[in-house]
PDB file as gemmi writes it, atoms N, CA and C in Angstrom:
CRYST1    1.000    1.000    1.000  90.00  90.00  90.00 P 1                      
ATOM      1  N   GLN A   1     108.421 119.996 134.106  1.00  0.00           N  
ATOM      2  CA  GLN A   1     108.825 120.706 132.974  1.00  0.00           C  
ATOM      3  C   GLN A   1     108.636 122.037 132.958  1.00  0.00           C  
ATOM      4  N   ILE A   2     109.680 122.831 132.529  1.00  0.00           N  
ATOM      5  CA  ILE A   2     109.523 124.327 132.710  1.00  0.00           C  
ATOM      6  C   ILE A   2     109.759 124.815 131.163  1.00  0.00           C  
ATOM      7  N   TRP A   3     108.789 125.700 130.988  1.00  0.00           N  
ATOM      8  CA  TRP A   3     109.130 126.448 129.516  1.00  0.00           C  
ATOM      9  C   TRP A   3     109.309 127.913 129.915  1.00  0.00           C  
ATOM     10  N   HIS A   4     110.248 128.500 129.300  1.00  0.00           N  
ATOM     11  CA  HIS A   4     110.450 129.913 129.501  1.00  0.00           C  
ATOM     12  C   HIS A   4     111.064 130.541 128.228  1.00  0.00           C  
ATOM     13  N   ASP A   5     110.051 131.763 127.931  1.00  0.00           N  
ATOM     14  CA  ASP A   5     110.223 132.461 126.645  1.00  0.00           C  
ATOM     15  C   ASP A   5     111.146 133.486 126.871  1.00  0.00           C  
ATOM     16  N   ILE A   6     112.181 133.781 126.021  1.00  0.00           N  
ATOM     17  CA  ILE A   6     113.119 134.680 126.105  1.00  0.00           C  
ATOM     18  C   ILE A   6     113.230 135.502 124.674  1.00  0.00           C  
ATOM     19  N   GLU A   7     112.734 136.469 124.524  1.00  0.00           N  
ATOM     20  CA  GLU A   7     112.639 137.073 123.203  1.00  0.00           C  
ATOM     21  C   GLU A   7     112.502 136.016 122.069  1.00  0.00           C  
ATOM     22  N   ASP A   8     111.273 135.381 122.255  1.00  0.00           N  
ATOM     23  CA  ASP A   8     110.899 134.363 121.199  1.00  0.00           C  
ATOM     24  C   ASP A   8     111.748 133.056 121.149  1.00  0.00           C  
ATOM     25  N   MET A   9     112.832 132.945 122.120  1.00  0.00           N  
ATOM     26  CA  MET A   9     113.631 131.868 122.129  1.00  0.00           C  
ATOM     27  C   MET A   9     112.730 130.712 123.158  1.00  0.00           C  
ATOM     28  N   LYS A  10     113.014 129.567 122.979  1.00  0.00           N  
ATOM     29  CA  LYS A  10     112.279 128.497 123.826  1.00  0.00           C  
ATOM     30  C   LYS A  10     113.412 127.617 124.625  1.00  0.00           C  
ATOM     31  N   LEU A  11     113.239 127.457 125.976  1.00  0.00           N  
ATOM     32  CA  LEU A  11     114.009 126.345 126.655  1.00  0.00           C  
ATOM     33  C   LEU A  11     113.050 125.689 127.383  1.00  0.00           C  
ATOM     34  N   ALA A  12     113.338 124.355 127.473  1.00  0.00           N  
ATOM     35  CA  ALA A  12     112.657 123.632 128.218  1.00  0.00           C  
ATOM     36  C   ALA A  12     113.577 122.681 129.125  1.00  0.00           C  
ATOM     37  N   LEU A  13     113.335 122.457 130.368  1.00  0.00           N  
ATOM     38  CA  LEU A  13     113.883 121.788 131.380  1.00  0.00           C  
ATOM     39  C   LEU A  13     113.141 120.688 131.760  1.00  0.00           C  
ATOM     40  N   THR A  14     113.549 119.563 131.867  1.00  0.00           N  
ATOM     41  CA  THR A  14     112.890 118.340 132.504  1.00  0.00           C  
ATOM     42  C   THR A  14     113.558 117.532 133.472  1.00  0.00           C  
ATOM     43  N   ILE A  15     113.145 117.568 134.711  1.00  0.00           N  
ATOM     44  CA  ILE A  15     113.927 117.281 135.682  1.00  0.00           C  
ATOM     45  C   ILE A  15     113.653 115.571 135.683  1.00  0.00           C  
ATOM     46  N   ILE A  16     114.825 114.831 135.747  1.00  0.00           N  
ATOM     47  CA  ILE A  16     114.577 113.267 135.786  1.00  0.00           C  
ATOM     48  C   ILE A  16     114.662 112.688 137.144  1.00  0.00           C  
ATOM     49  N   GLN A  17     115.828 113.364 137.898  1.00  0.00           N  
ATOM     50  CA  GLN A  17     115.987 112.870 139.162  1.00  0.00           C  
ATOM     51  C   GLN A  17     116.452 114.013 140.018  1.00  0.00           C  
ATOM     52  N   ALA A  18     115.966 114.041 141.326  1.00  0.00           N  
ATOM     53  CA  ALA A  18     116.472 115.075 142.315  1.00  0.00           C  
ATOM     54  C   ALA A  18     116.329 114.397 143.367  1.00  0.00           C  
ATOM     55  N   SER A  19     117.657 114.306 144.056  1.00  0.00           N  
ATOM     56  CA  SER A  19     117.759 113.683 145.551  1.00  0.00           C  
ATOM     57  C   SER A  19     118.661 114.402 146.305  1.00  0.00           C  
ATOM     58  N   ASN A  20     118.622 114.316 147.688  1.00  0.00           N  
ATOM     59  CA  ASN A  20     119.515 114.955 148.582  1.00  0.00           C  
ATOM     60  C   ASN A  20     120.682 113.974 148.875  1.00  0.00           C  
ATOM     61  N   LEU A  21     121.795 114.576 148.889  1.00  0.00           N  
ATOM     62  CA  LEU A  21     123.028 113.820 149.333  1.00  0.00           C  
ATOM     63  C   LEU A  21     123.439 114.079 150.784  1.00  0.00           C  
ATOM     64  N   PRO A  22     124.302 113.012 151.079  1.00  0.00           N  
ATOM     65  CA  PRO A  22     124.766 113.092 152.601  1.00  0.00           C  
ATOM     66  C   PRO A  22     125.521 114.427 152.900  1.00  0.00           C  
ATOM     67  N   LEU A  23     125.695 114.631 154.020  1.00  0.00           N  
ATOM     68  CA  LEU A  23     126.445 116.018 154.509  1.00  0.00           C  
ATOM     69  C   LEU A  23     127.913 115.605 154.354  1.00  0.00           C  
ATOM     70  N   ARG A  24     128.510 116.778 153.710  1.00  0.00           N  
ATOM     71  CA  ARG A  24     129.881 116.544 153.713  1.00  0.00           C  
ATOM     72  C   ARG A  24     130.706 116.578 154.911  1.00  0.00           C  
ATOM     73  N   SER A  25     131.997 115.862 154.825  1.00  0.00           N  
ATOM     74  CA  SER A  25     132.640 115.975 156.074  1.00  0.00           C  
ATOM     75  C   SER A  25     133.269 117.302 156.514  1.00  0.00           C  
ATOM     76  N   ASN A  26     133.213 118.335 155.904  1.00  0.00           N  
ATOM     77  CA  ASN A  26     133.766 119.382 156.311  1.00  0.00           C  
ATOM     78  C   ASN A  26     132.876 120.225 157.079  1.00  0.00           C  
ATOM     79  N   GLY A  27     131.664 119.901 157.095  1.00  0.00           N  
ATOM     80  CA  GLY A  27     130.465 120.462 157.831  1.00  0.00           C  
ATOM     81  C   GLY A  27     129.540 121.548 157.070  1.00  0.00           C  
ATOM     82  N   ASP A  28     129.985 121.530 155.766  1.00  0.00           N  
ATOM     83  CA  ASP A  28     129.090 122.446 155.078  1.00  0.00           C  
ATOM     84  C   ASP A  28     127.574 122.171 154.998  1.00  0.00           C  
ATOM     85  N   GLN A  29     126.693 122.951 154.557  1.00  0.00           N  
ATOM     86  CA  GLN A  29     125.385 122.652 154.316  1.00  0.00           C  
ATOM     87  C   GLN A  29     125.109 121.372 153.492  1.00  0.00           C  
ATOM     88  N   PRO A  30     123.938 120.666 153.648  1.00  0.00           N  
ATOM     89  CA  PRO A  30     123.574 119.730 152.739  1.00  0.00           C  
ATOM     90  C   PRO A  30     123.162 120.293 151.264  1.00  0.00           C  
ATOM     91  N   TYR A  31     123.208 119.439 150.415  1.00  0.00           N  
ATOM     92  CA  TYR A  31     123.138 119.864 149.124  1.00  0.00           C  
ATOM     93  C   TYR A  31     122.297 118.718 148.400  1.00  0.00           C  
ATOM     94  N   ALA A  32     121.476 119.009 147.181  1.00  0.00           N  
ATOM     95  CA  ALA A  32     120.770 118.017 146.431  1.00  0.00           C  
ATOM     96  C   ALA A  32     121.572 117.893 145.074  1.00  0.00           C  
ATOM     97  N   PHE A  33     121.367 116.683 144.418  1.00  0.00           N  
ATOM     98  CA  PHE A  33     121.777 116.584 143.075  1.00  0.00           C  
ATOM     99  C   PHE A  33     120.620 116.514 142.180  1.00  0.00           C  
ATOM    100  N   ILE A  34     120.684 117.116 141.159  1.00  0.00           N  
ATOM    101  CA  ILE A  34     119.509 117.308 140.120  1.00  0.00           C  
ATOM    102  C   ILE A  34     120.081 116.877 138.764  1.00  0.00           C  
ATOM    103  N   ASN A  35     119.483 115.907 137.971  1.00  0.00           N  
ATOM    104  CA  ASN A  35     119.784 115.662 136.642  1.00  0.00           C  
ATOM    105  C   ASN A  35     118.578 115.704 135.767  1.00  0.00           C  
ATOM    106  N   GLY A  36     118.704 115.931 134.527  1.00  0.00           N  
ATOM    107  CA  GLY A  36     117.472 116.013 133.776  1.00  0.00           C  
ATOM    108  C   GLY A  36     118.062 116.337 132.237  1.00  0.00           C  
ATOM    109  N   LYS A  37     117.146 116.735 131.387  1.00  0.00           N  
ATOM    110  CA  LYS A  37     117.411 117.060 129.926  1.00  0.00           C  
ATOM    111  C   LYS A  37     116.936 118.350 129.769  1.00  0.00           C  
ATOM    112  N   MET A  38     117.621 118.997 128.760  1.00  0.00           N  
ATOM    113  CA  MET A  38     117.130 120.356 128.387  1.00  0.00           C  
ATOM    114  C   MET A  38     117.069 120.447 126.822  1.00  0.00           C  
ATOM    115  N   LEU A  39     116.057 121.325 126.441  1.00  0.00           N  
ATOM    116  CA  LEU A  39     115.871 121.357 125.044  1.00  0.00           C  
ATOM    117  C   LEU A  39     115.745 122.978 124.544  1.00  0.00           C  
ATOM    118  N   PHE A  40     116.618 123.226 123.735  1.00  0.00           N  
ATOM    119  CA  PHE A  40     116.654 124.718 123.438  1.00  0.00           C  
ATOM    120  C   PHE A  40     116.273 124.974 122.122  1.00  0.00           C  
ATOM    121  N   GLU A  41     115.247 125.708 121.678  1.00  0.00           N  
ATOM    122  CA  GLU A  41     114.921 126.010 120.292  1.00  0.00           C  
ATOM    123  C   GLU A  41     114.607 124.807 119.473  1.00  0.00           C  
ATOM    124  N   ASP A  42     114.044 123.754 120.216  1.00  0.00           N  
ATOM    125  CA  ASP A  42     113.766 122.525 119.508  1.00  0.00           C  
ATOM    126  C   ASP A  42     115.049 121.913 118.433  1.00  0.00           C  
ATOM    127  N   CYS A  43     116.289 122.132 119.007  1.00  0.00           N  
ATOM    128  CA  CYS A  43     117.452 121.572 118.565  1.00  0.00           C  
ATOM    129  C   CYS A  43     117.926 120.204 119.070  1.00  0.00           C  
ATOM    130  N   GLY A  44     117.031 119.628 119.794  1.00  0.00           N  
ATOM    131  CA  GLY A  44     117.429 118.221 120.355  1.00  0.00           C  
ATOM    132  C   GLY A  44     117.799 118.468 121.808  1.00  0.00           C  
ATOM    133  N   PHE A  45     117.743 117.221 122.538  1.00  0.00           N  
ATOM    134  CA  PHE A  45     117.889 117.305 123.873  1.00  0.00           C  
ATOM    135  C   PHE A  45     119.235 117.275 124.307  1.00  0.00           C  
ATOM    136  N   ASP A  46     119.615 117.970 125.354  1.00  0.00           N  
ATOM    137  CA  ASP A  46     121.075 117.630 125.975  1.00  0.00           C  
ATOM    138  C   ASP A  46     120.774 117.247 127.588  1.00  0.00           C  
ATOM    139  N   MET A  47     121.769 116.465 127.988  1.00  0.00           N  
ATOM    140  CA  MET A  47     121.544 116.064 129.491  1.00  0.00           C  
ATOM    141  C   MET A  47     122.488 117.097 130.241  1.00  0.00           C  
ATOM    142  N   PHE A  48     121.886 117.374 131.518  1.00  0.00           N  
ATOM    143  CA  PHE A  48     122.678 118.102 132.368  1.00  0.00           C  
ATOM    144  C   PHE A  48     122.547 117.539 133.827  1.00  0.00           C  
ATOM    145  N   GLU A  49     123.461 117.820 134.566  1.00  0.00           N  
ATOM    146  CA  GLU A  49     123.438 117.531 136.000  1.00  0.00           C  
ATOM    147  C   GLU A  49     124.067 118.698 136.916  1.00  0.00           C  
ATOM    148  N   THR A  50     123.624 118.827 138.046  1.00  0.00           N  
ATOM    149  CA  THR A  50     124.148 119.985 138.921  1.00  0.00           C  
ATOM    150  C   THR A  50     123.946 119.425 140.440  1.00  0.00           C  
ATOM    151  N   LYS A  51     124.594 120.275 141.243  1.00  0.00           N  
ATOM    152  CA  LYS A  51     124.514 120.076 142.749  1.00  0.00           C  
ATOM    153  C   LYS A  51     123.992 121.597 143.213  1.00  0.00           C  
ATOM    154  N   ILE A  52     123.097 121.488 144.215  1.00  0.00           N  
ATOM    155  CA  ILE A  52     122.666 122.696 144.727  1.00  0.00           C  
ATOM    156  C   ILE A  52     122.814 122.664 146.112  1.00  0.00           C  
ATOM    157  N   ILE A  53     123.219 123.785 146.616  1.00  0.00           N  
ATOM    158  CA  ILE A  53     123.677 123.913 148.096  1.00  0.00           C  
ATOM    159  C   ILE A  53     122.382 124.370 148.735  1.00  0.00           C  
ATOM    160  N   HIS A  54     121.885 123.977 149.804  1.00  0.00           N  
ATOM    161  CA  HIS A  54     121.025 124.421 150.739  1.00  0.00           C  
ATOM    162  C   HIS A  54     121.626 125.264 151.878  1.00  0.00           C  
ATOM    163  N   SER A  55     121.208 126.432 151.816  1.00  0.00           N  
ATOM    164  CA  SER A  55     121.879 127.333 152.917  1.00  0.00           C  
ATOM    165  C   SER A  55     120.727 128.364 153.472  1.00  0.00           C  
ATOM    166  N   ALA A  56     121.239 129.205 154.271  1.00  0.00           N  
ATOM    167  CA  ALA A  56     120.338 130.516 154.783  1.00  0.00           C  
ATOM    168  C   ALA A  56     120.328 131.522 153.609  1.00  0.00           C  
ATOM    169  N   ASN A  57     121.544 131.545 152.753  1.00  0.00           N  
ATOM    170  CA  ASN A  57     121.725 132.515 151.900  1.00  0.00           C  
ATOM    171  C   ASN A  57     121.054 132.091 150.599  1.00  0.00           C  
ATOM    172  N   PRO A  58     120.846 132.937 149.646  1.00  0.00           N  
ATOM    173  CA  PRO A  58     120.203 132.524 148.366  1.00  0.00           C  
ATOM    174  C   PRO A  58     120.840 131.242 148.038  1.00  0.00           C  
ATOM    175  N   VAL A  59     120.099 130.353 147.345  1.00  0.00           N  
ATOM    176  CA  VAL A  59     120.492 129.251 146.892  1.00  0.00           C  
ATOM    177  C   VAL A  59     121.490 129.453 145.490  1.00  0.00           C  
ATOM    178  N   TYR A  60     122.572 128.741 145.291  1.00  0.00           N  
ATOM    179  CA  TYR A  60     123.512 128.982 144.292  1.00  0.00           C  
ATOM    180  C   TYR A  60     123.921 127.807 143.620  1.00  0.00           C  
ATOM    181  N   ASN A  61     124.259 127.774 142.504  1.00  0.00           N  
ATOM    182  CA  ASN A  61     124.689 126.336 141.542  1.00  0.00           C  
ATOM    183  C   ASN A  61     126.131 126.283 141.882  1.00  0.00           C  
ATOM    184  N   GLU A  62     126.642 125.040 142.344  1.00  0.00           N  
ATOM    185  CA  GLU A  62     127.858 124.675 142.643  1.00  0.00           C  
ATOM    186  C   GLU A  62     128.713 124.206 141.498  1.00  0.00           C  
ATOM    187  N   THR A  63     128.054 123.669 140.462  1.00  0.00           N  
ATOM    188  CA  THR A  63     128.694 123.298 139.405  1.00  0.00           C  
ATOM    189  C   THR A  63     128.394 123.793 137.994  1.00  0.00           C  
TER     190      THR A  63                                                      
END                                                                             
């Protein structure tokens, strides 16, 4: 879980699952699937999911 303070605002991210996914048929780099929940300003949890591309360039968020 990661807490990050931004001008007195609080954001918590809890990773529930992180797993590598198989290579895509077009030869792109492998990517990982991550899902979890986030809490912002004690307003309750929202679920999130994202795919992260692994490459020689800085990692970027695909979704």
